[in-house]
Short mmCIF file of C-alpha atoms in Angstrom, two decimals:
data_model
loop_
_atom_site.label_atom_id
_atom_site.label_comp_id
_atom_site.label_asym_id
_atom_site.label_seq_id
_atom_site.Cartn_x
_atom_site.Cartn_y
_atom_site.Cartn_z
CA MET A 957 84.56 131.50 65.33
CA ARG A 958 87.81 132.56 66.98
CA ASN A 959 86.44 131.70 70.44
CA SER A 960 85.33 128.27 69.21
CA LEU A 961 88.75 127.63 67.68
CA SER A 962 90.49 128.67 70.89
CA TYR A 963 88.21 126.36 72.86
CA LEU A 964 88.99 123.41 70.57
CA ILE A 965 92.72 124.08 70.75
CA GLY A 966 92.47 124.21 74.54
CA LEU A 967 90.69 120.86 74.63
CA LEU A 968 93.32 119.35 72.34
CA LEU A 969 96.18 120.61 74.50
CA LEU A 970 94.45 119.35 77.65
CA SER A 971 93.93 115.90 76.11
CA LEU A 972 97.59 115.79 75.09
CA VAL A 973 98.72 116.70 78.62
CA LEU A 974 96.41 114.15 80.22
CA GLY A 975 97.42 111.49 77.71
CA THR A 976 101.11 112.11 78.38
CA ALA A 977 100.53 111.95 82.14
CA ALA A 978 98.59 108.68 81.80
CA GLN A 979 101.32 107.18 79.62
CA SER A 980 103.97 108.23 82.13
CA GLN A 981 101.97 106.64 84.97
CA ARG A 982 101.60 103.39 83.03
CA GLU A 983 105.34 103.33 82.43
CA GLU A 984 106.05 103.90 86.13
CA ASP A 985 103.56 101.18 87.07
CA ALA A 986 105.22 98.75 84.65
CA LYS A 987 108.63 99.44 86.23
CA MET A 988 107.16 98.94 89.69
CA ILE A 989 105.61 95.59 88.73
CA THR A 990 108.92 94.43 87.24
CA VAL A 991 110.79 95.27 90.43
CA VAL A 992 108.20 93.45 92.54
CA GLN A 993 108.43 90.35 90.34
CA HIS A 994 112.22 90.22 90.65
CA PHE A 995 112.09 90.78 94.40
CA TYR A 996 109.02 88.77 95.48
CA GLY A 997 107.99 86.59 92.54
CA LYS A 998 105.29 86.16 89.90
CA ASN A 999 102.28 86.02 92.23
CA ALA A 1000 103.34 89.23 93.94
CA ALA A 1001 103.72 90.93 90.56
CA GLN A 1002 100.19 89.85 89.62
CA ARG A 1003 98.79 91.31 92.85
CA THR A 1004 100.64 94.56 92.21
CA GLN A 1005 99.37 94.69 88.63
CA ARG A 1006 95.79 94.23 89.81
CA TRP A 1007 96.34 97.06 92.32
CA ARG A 1008 97.59 99.40 89.61
CA GLU A 1009 94.69 98.39 87.35
CA LEU A 1010 92.28 99.23 90.17
CA VAL A 1011 93.85 102.67 90.56
CA GLN A 1012 93.73 103.33 86.81
CA GLN A 1013 90.12 102.18 86.54
CA VAL A 1014 88.91 104.31 89.45
CA GLN A 1015 90.80 107.35 88.15
CA SER A 1016 89.10 106.98 84.77
CA GLN A 1017 85.59 106.70 86.23
CA ASN A 1018 83.32 109.35 87.68
CA ILE A 1019 82.26 107.56 90.86
CA SER A 1020 81.47 108.76 94.38
CA GLU A 1021 83.98 108.74 97.21
CA ARG A 1022 81.90 106.09 98.96
CA ALA A 1023 82.22 103.87 95.87
CA VAL A 1024 85.99 104.46 95.88
CA LEU A 1025 86.13 103.41 99.54
CA SER A 1026 84.24 100.21 98.78
CA ARG A 1027 86.44 99.26 95.83
CA VAL A 1028 89.64 99.78 97.82
CA ASN A 1029 88.33 98.04 100.92
CA ILE A 1030 87.23 94.95 98.99
CA PHE A 1031 90.52 94.76 97.08
CA PHE A 1032 92.84 94.71 100.08
CA ASN A 1033 90.60 92.62 102.33
CA ARG A 1034 91.30 89.66 100.02
CA LEU A 1035 94.87 89.41 101.30
CA HIS A 1036 95.90 87.10 104.14
CA PHE A 1037 96.09 88.15 107.78
CA ILE A 1038 99.29 87.14 109.55
CA ASP A 1039 101.12 88.49 112.61
CA ASP A 1040 104.29 90.55 112.17
CA ILE A 1041 106.38 88.20 114.29
CA LYS A 1042 105.61 85.31 111.95
CA LEU A 1043 105.91 87.23 108.69
CA TRP A 1044 108.68 89.74 109.39
CA GLY A 1045 110.33 88.38 112.51
CA LYS A 1046 109.55 91.62 114.35
CA LYS A 1047 107.02 92.39 117.05
CA ASP A 1048 105.72 95.42 115.16
CA TYR A 1049 106.54 96.18 111.51
CA TRP A 1050 104.57 98.56 109.33
CA ALA A 1051 104.81 97.33 105.74
CA THR A 1052 104.55 99.65 102.77
CA PRO A 1053 101.75 98.88 100.27
CA LEU A 1054 104.29 97.25 97.94
CA GLU A 1055 105.68 95.10 100.77
CA PHE A 1056 102.14 94.13 101.79
CA LEU A 1057 101.30 93.11 98.22
CA GLY A 1058 104.69 91.51 97.76
CA ALA A 1059 104.30 89.36 100.86
CA GLY A 1060 100.66 88.62 100.06
CA GLY A 1061 99.53 89.39 103.59
CA GLY A 1062 100.11 91.27 106.79
CA ASP A 1063 98.49 92.41 110.00
CA CYS A 1064 95.84 95.07 110.62
CA GLU A 1065 98.29 97.98 110.30
CA ASP A 1066 99.34 96.77 106.85
CA PHE A 1067 95.73 96.49 105.64
CA SER A 1068 94.97 99.99 106.93
CA LEU A 1069 98.11 101.62 105.58
CA ALA A 1070 97.64 100.12 102.11
CA LYS A 1071 94.06 101.39 102.04
CA TYR A 1072 95.09 104.83 103.26
CA PHE A 1073 97.87 105.33 100.69
CA THR A 1074 95.63 104.06 97.88
CA LEU A 1075 92.75 106.34 98.86
CA ARG A 1076 95.13 109.29 98.97
CA GLU A 1077 96.42 108.42 95.50
CA LEU A 1078 92.82 108.28 94.29
CA GLY A 1079 92.21 111.84 95.41
CA ILE A 1080 90.57 111.43 98.82
CA ALA A 1081 91.71 114.42 100.88
CA ASP A 1082 93.96 113.73 103.84
CA ASP A 1083 91.68 115.64 106.20
CA LYS A 1084 88.92 113.13 105.41
CA LEU A 1085 91.04 110.14 106.42
CA ARG A 1086 92.49 108.83 109.66
CA MET A 1087 94.13 105.60 110.69
CA VAL A 1088 92.63 104.72 114.04
CA TYR A 1089 94.09 102.51 116.75
CA VAL A 1090 91.27 100.77 118.59
CA LYS A 1091 90.70 98.01 121.08
CA ALA A 1092 88.85 95.15 119.37
CA LEU A 1093 86.72 94.24 122.35
CA GLU A 1094 85.55 90.81 121.22
CA LEU A 1095 89.12 89.75 120.38
CA ASN A 1096 90.56 91.59 123.40
CA GLN A 1097 93.44 92.98 121.34
CA PHE A 1098 94.65 96.20 119.78
CA HIS A 1099 93.70 96.78 116.18
CA MET A 1100 93.92 99.41 113.42
CA VAL A 1101 91.22 100.58 111.00
CA VAL A 1102 90.77 103.45 108.53
CA ALA A 1103 88.17 106.14 109.23
CA TYR A 1104 86.62 108.26 106.47
CA TYR A 1105 84.95 111.57 107.42
CA PRO A 1106 82.57 112.88 104.72
CA THR A 1107 82.63 116.24 106.56
CA PRO A 1108 84.79 117.38 109.51
CA ALA A 1109 81.99 116.98 112.08
CA ALA A 1110 80.50 113.79 110.64
CA VAL A 1111 80.55 110.37 112.25
CA PRO A 1112 83.15 108.51 110.19
CA TYR A 1113 82.79 105.35 108.17
CA ILE A 1114 85.12 102.52 109.16
CA LEU A 1115 87.18 100.39 106.75
CA ASP A 1116 88.23 97.24 108.56
CA ASN A 1117 89.81 93.92 107.55
CA LEU A 1118 87.81 92.18 110.31
CA GLU A 1119 84.48 93.42 108.93
CA GLY A 1120 83.85 93.36 105.19
CA THR A 1121 81.04 95.92 105.26
CA ILE A 1122 81.92 99.61 105.61
CA ARG A 1123 79.88 100.86 108.54
CA LEU A 1124 79.53 104.00 110.65
CA ALA A 1125 81.71 104.20 113.76
CA THR A 1126 78.53 104.41 115.86
CA GLU A 1127 77.58 100.96 114.54
CA ARG A 1128 80.88 99.41 115.63
CA SER A 1129 80.28 98.87 119.34
CA ASP A 1130 82.96 96.16 119.17
CA LEU A 1131 85.68 98.80 118.71
CA ALA A 1132 86.92 101.22 121.38
CA PRO A 1133 89.01 104.04 119.81
CA ILE A 1134 92.30 105.02 121.43
CA TYR A 1135 94.11 107.41 119.08
CA SER A 1136 94.17 108.28 115.39
CA PHE A 1137 96.44 109.97 112.87
CA ASN A 1138 96.79 110.89 109.22
CA GLY A 1139 99.57 112.39 107.13
CA GLN A 1140 99.81 115.47 109.33
CA HIS A 1141 98.13 115.18 112.71
CA LEU A 1142 97.67 112.94 115.74
CA TRP A 1143 94.49 112.81 117.83
CA LEU A 1144 93.60 111.26 121.16
CA MET A 1145 90.14 109.71 120.85
CA ARG A 1146 87.64 110.60 123.56
CA GLU A 1147 84.41 109.58 121.90
CA ARG A 1148 83.32 107.67 118.83
CA GLY A 1149 84.07 109.64 115.71
CA GLN A 1150 85.79 112.62 117.36
CA GLY A 1151 89.05 113.31 119.15
CA GLU A 1152 91.35 115.90 120.70
CA LEU A 1153 94.27 117.14 118.60
CA ALA A 1154 97.46 115.96 120.29
CA GLY A 1155 100.17 117.18 117.90
CA GLU A 1156 101.83 116.16 114.67
CA ALA A 1157 101.81 112.64 113.22
CA SER A 1158 105.63 112.87 113.13
CA ARG A 1159 105.53 111.97 116.84
CA LEU A 1160 104.89 108.37 115.73
CA SER A 1161 108.25 106.72 115.07
CA LEU A 1162 106.82 103.81 113.07
CA TRP A 1163 104.94 106.25 110.83
CA ASN A 1164 108.12 108.24 110.20
CA GLU A 1165 110.10 105.08 109.47
CA LEU A 1166 107.43 103.80 107.08
CA ARG A 1167 107.28 107.03 105.08
CA GLY A 1168 111.03 106.80 104.61
CA ARG A 1169 110.62 103.37 102.99
CA VAL A 1170 107.82 104.11 100.48
CA ASP A 1171 110.20 103.47 97.60
CA VAL A 1172 110.80 100.43 95.39
CA ARG A 1173 114.52 100.67 96.22
CA ARG A 1174 113.93 99.99 99.93
CA LEU A 1175 111.73 96.88 99.84
CA GLN A 1176 112.14 94.28 102.58
CA LYS A 1177 111.59 90.53 102.25
CA PRO A 1178 109.42 88.63 104.76
CA ARG A 1179 110.73 85.62 106.64
CA ILE A 1180 108.21 83.26 105.04
CA ASN A 1181 106.69 83.01 101.54
CA LEU A 1182 102.90 82.97 101.72
CA ASP A 1183 102.68 82.03 98.03
CA ASN A 1184 104.26 78.61 98.58
#
């Protein structure tokens, strides 16, 4: 009887802790959405709200990592593609997820970074994820995608705003990998799916600058309003 009572008390305490954490997250999300609405407008706030609803829904469901990848990939691929020079007035600008949602669009780096940060928030381990710079051969231009490695030696799955379907890297003959990175490391790519460790991700200045701006107090406004 005592063991059963202790078990029930433990469950009650756990539910209280989880409930408090969920309430705190909802409050933080509400503050975030309010800031976005004041800074970018109503449509941006609605996009941000849908993003937070996606995160909450996935966190409350027992679904596979592949299903999480699909949900996140579909969500962000609905946004508009636009070059940095047109949107931000800069040749290369890495937007935070909130700036990407606030603007309503961005270039391939912005799609990939938003997916990466969201997947990390949803519990996908950093060592399973890489942002990969590639050469998009058919477009003859540089491009960024997200790679997901189910196991360290596995051929990764590719999340790409140019291709709606998540496919294995070996099935993407239109992409030639150059280098990749995640929250900690940088790799030089020598073959599809693998690479040679080349140091810390902190060697990338744009990555360092971006991580210093992942805060609602440091949002930037684009040059044009895609919602008009």
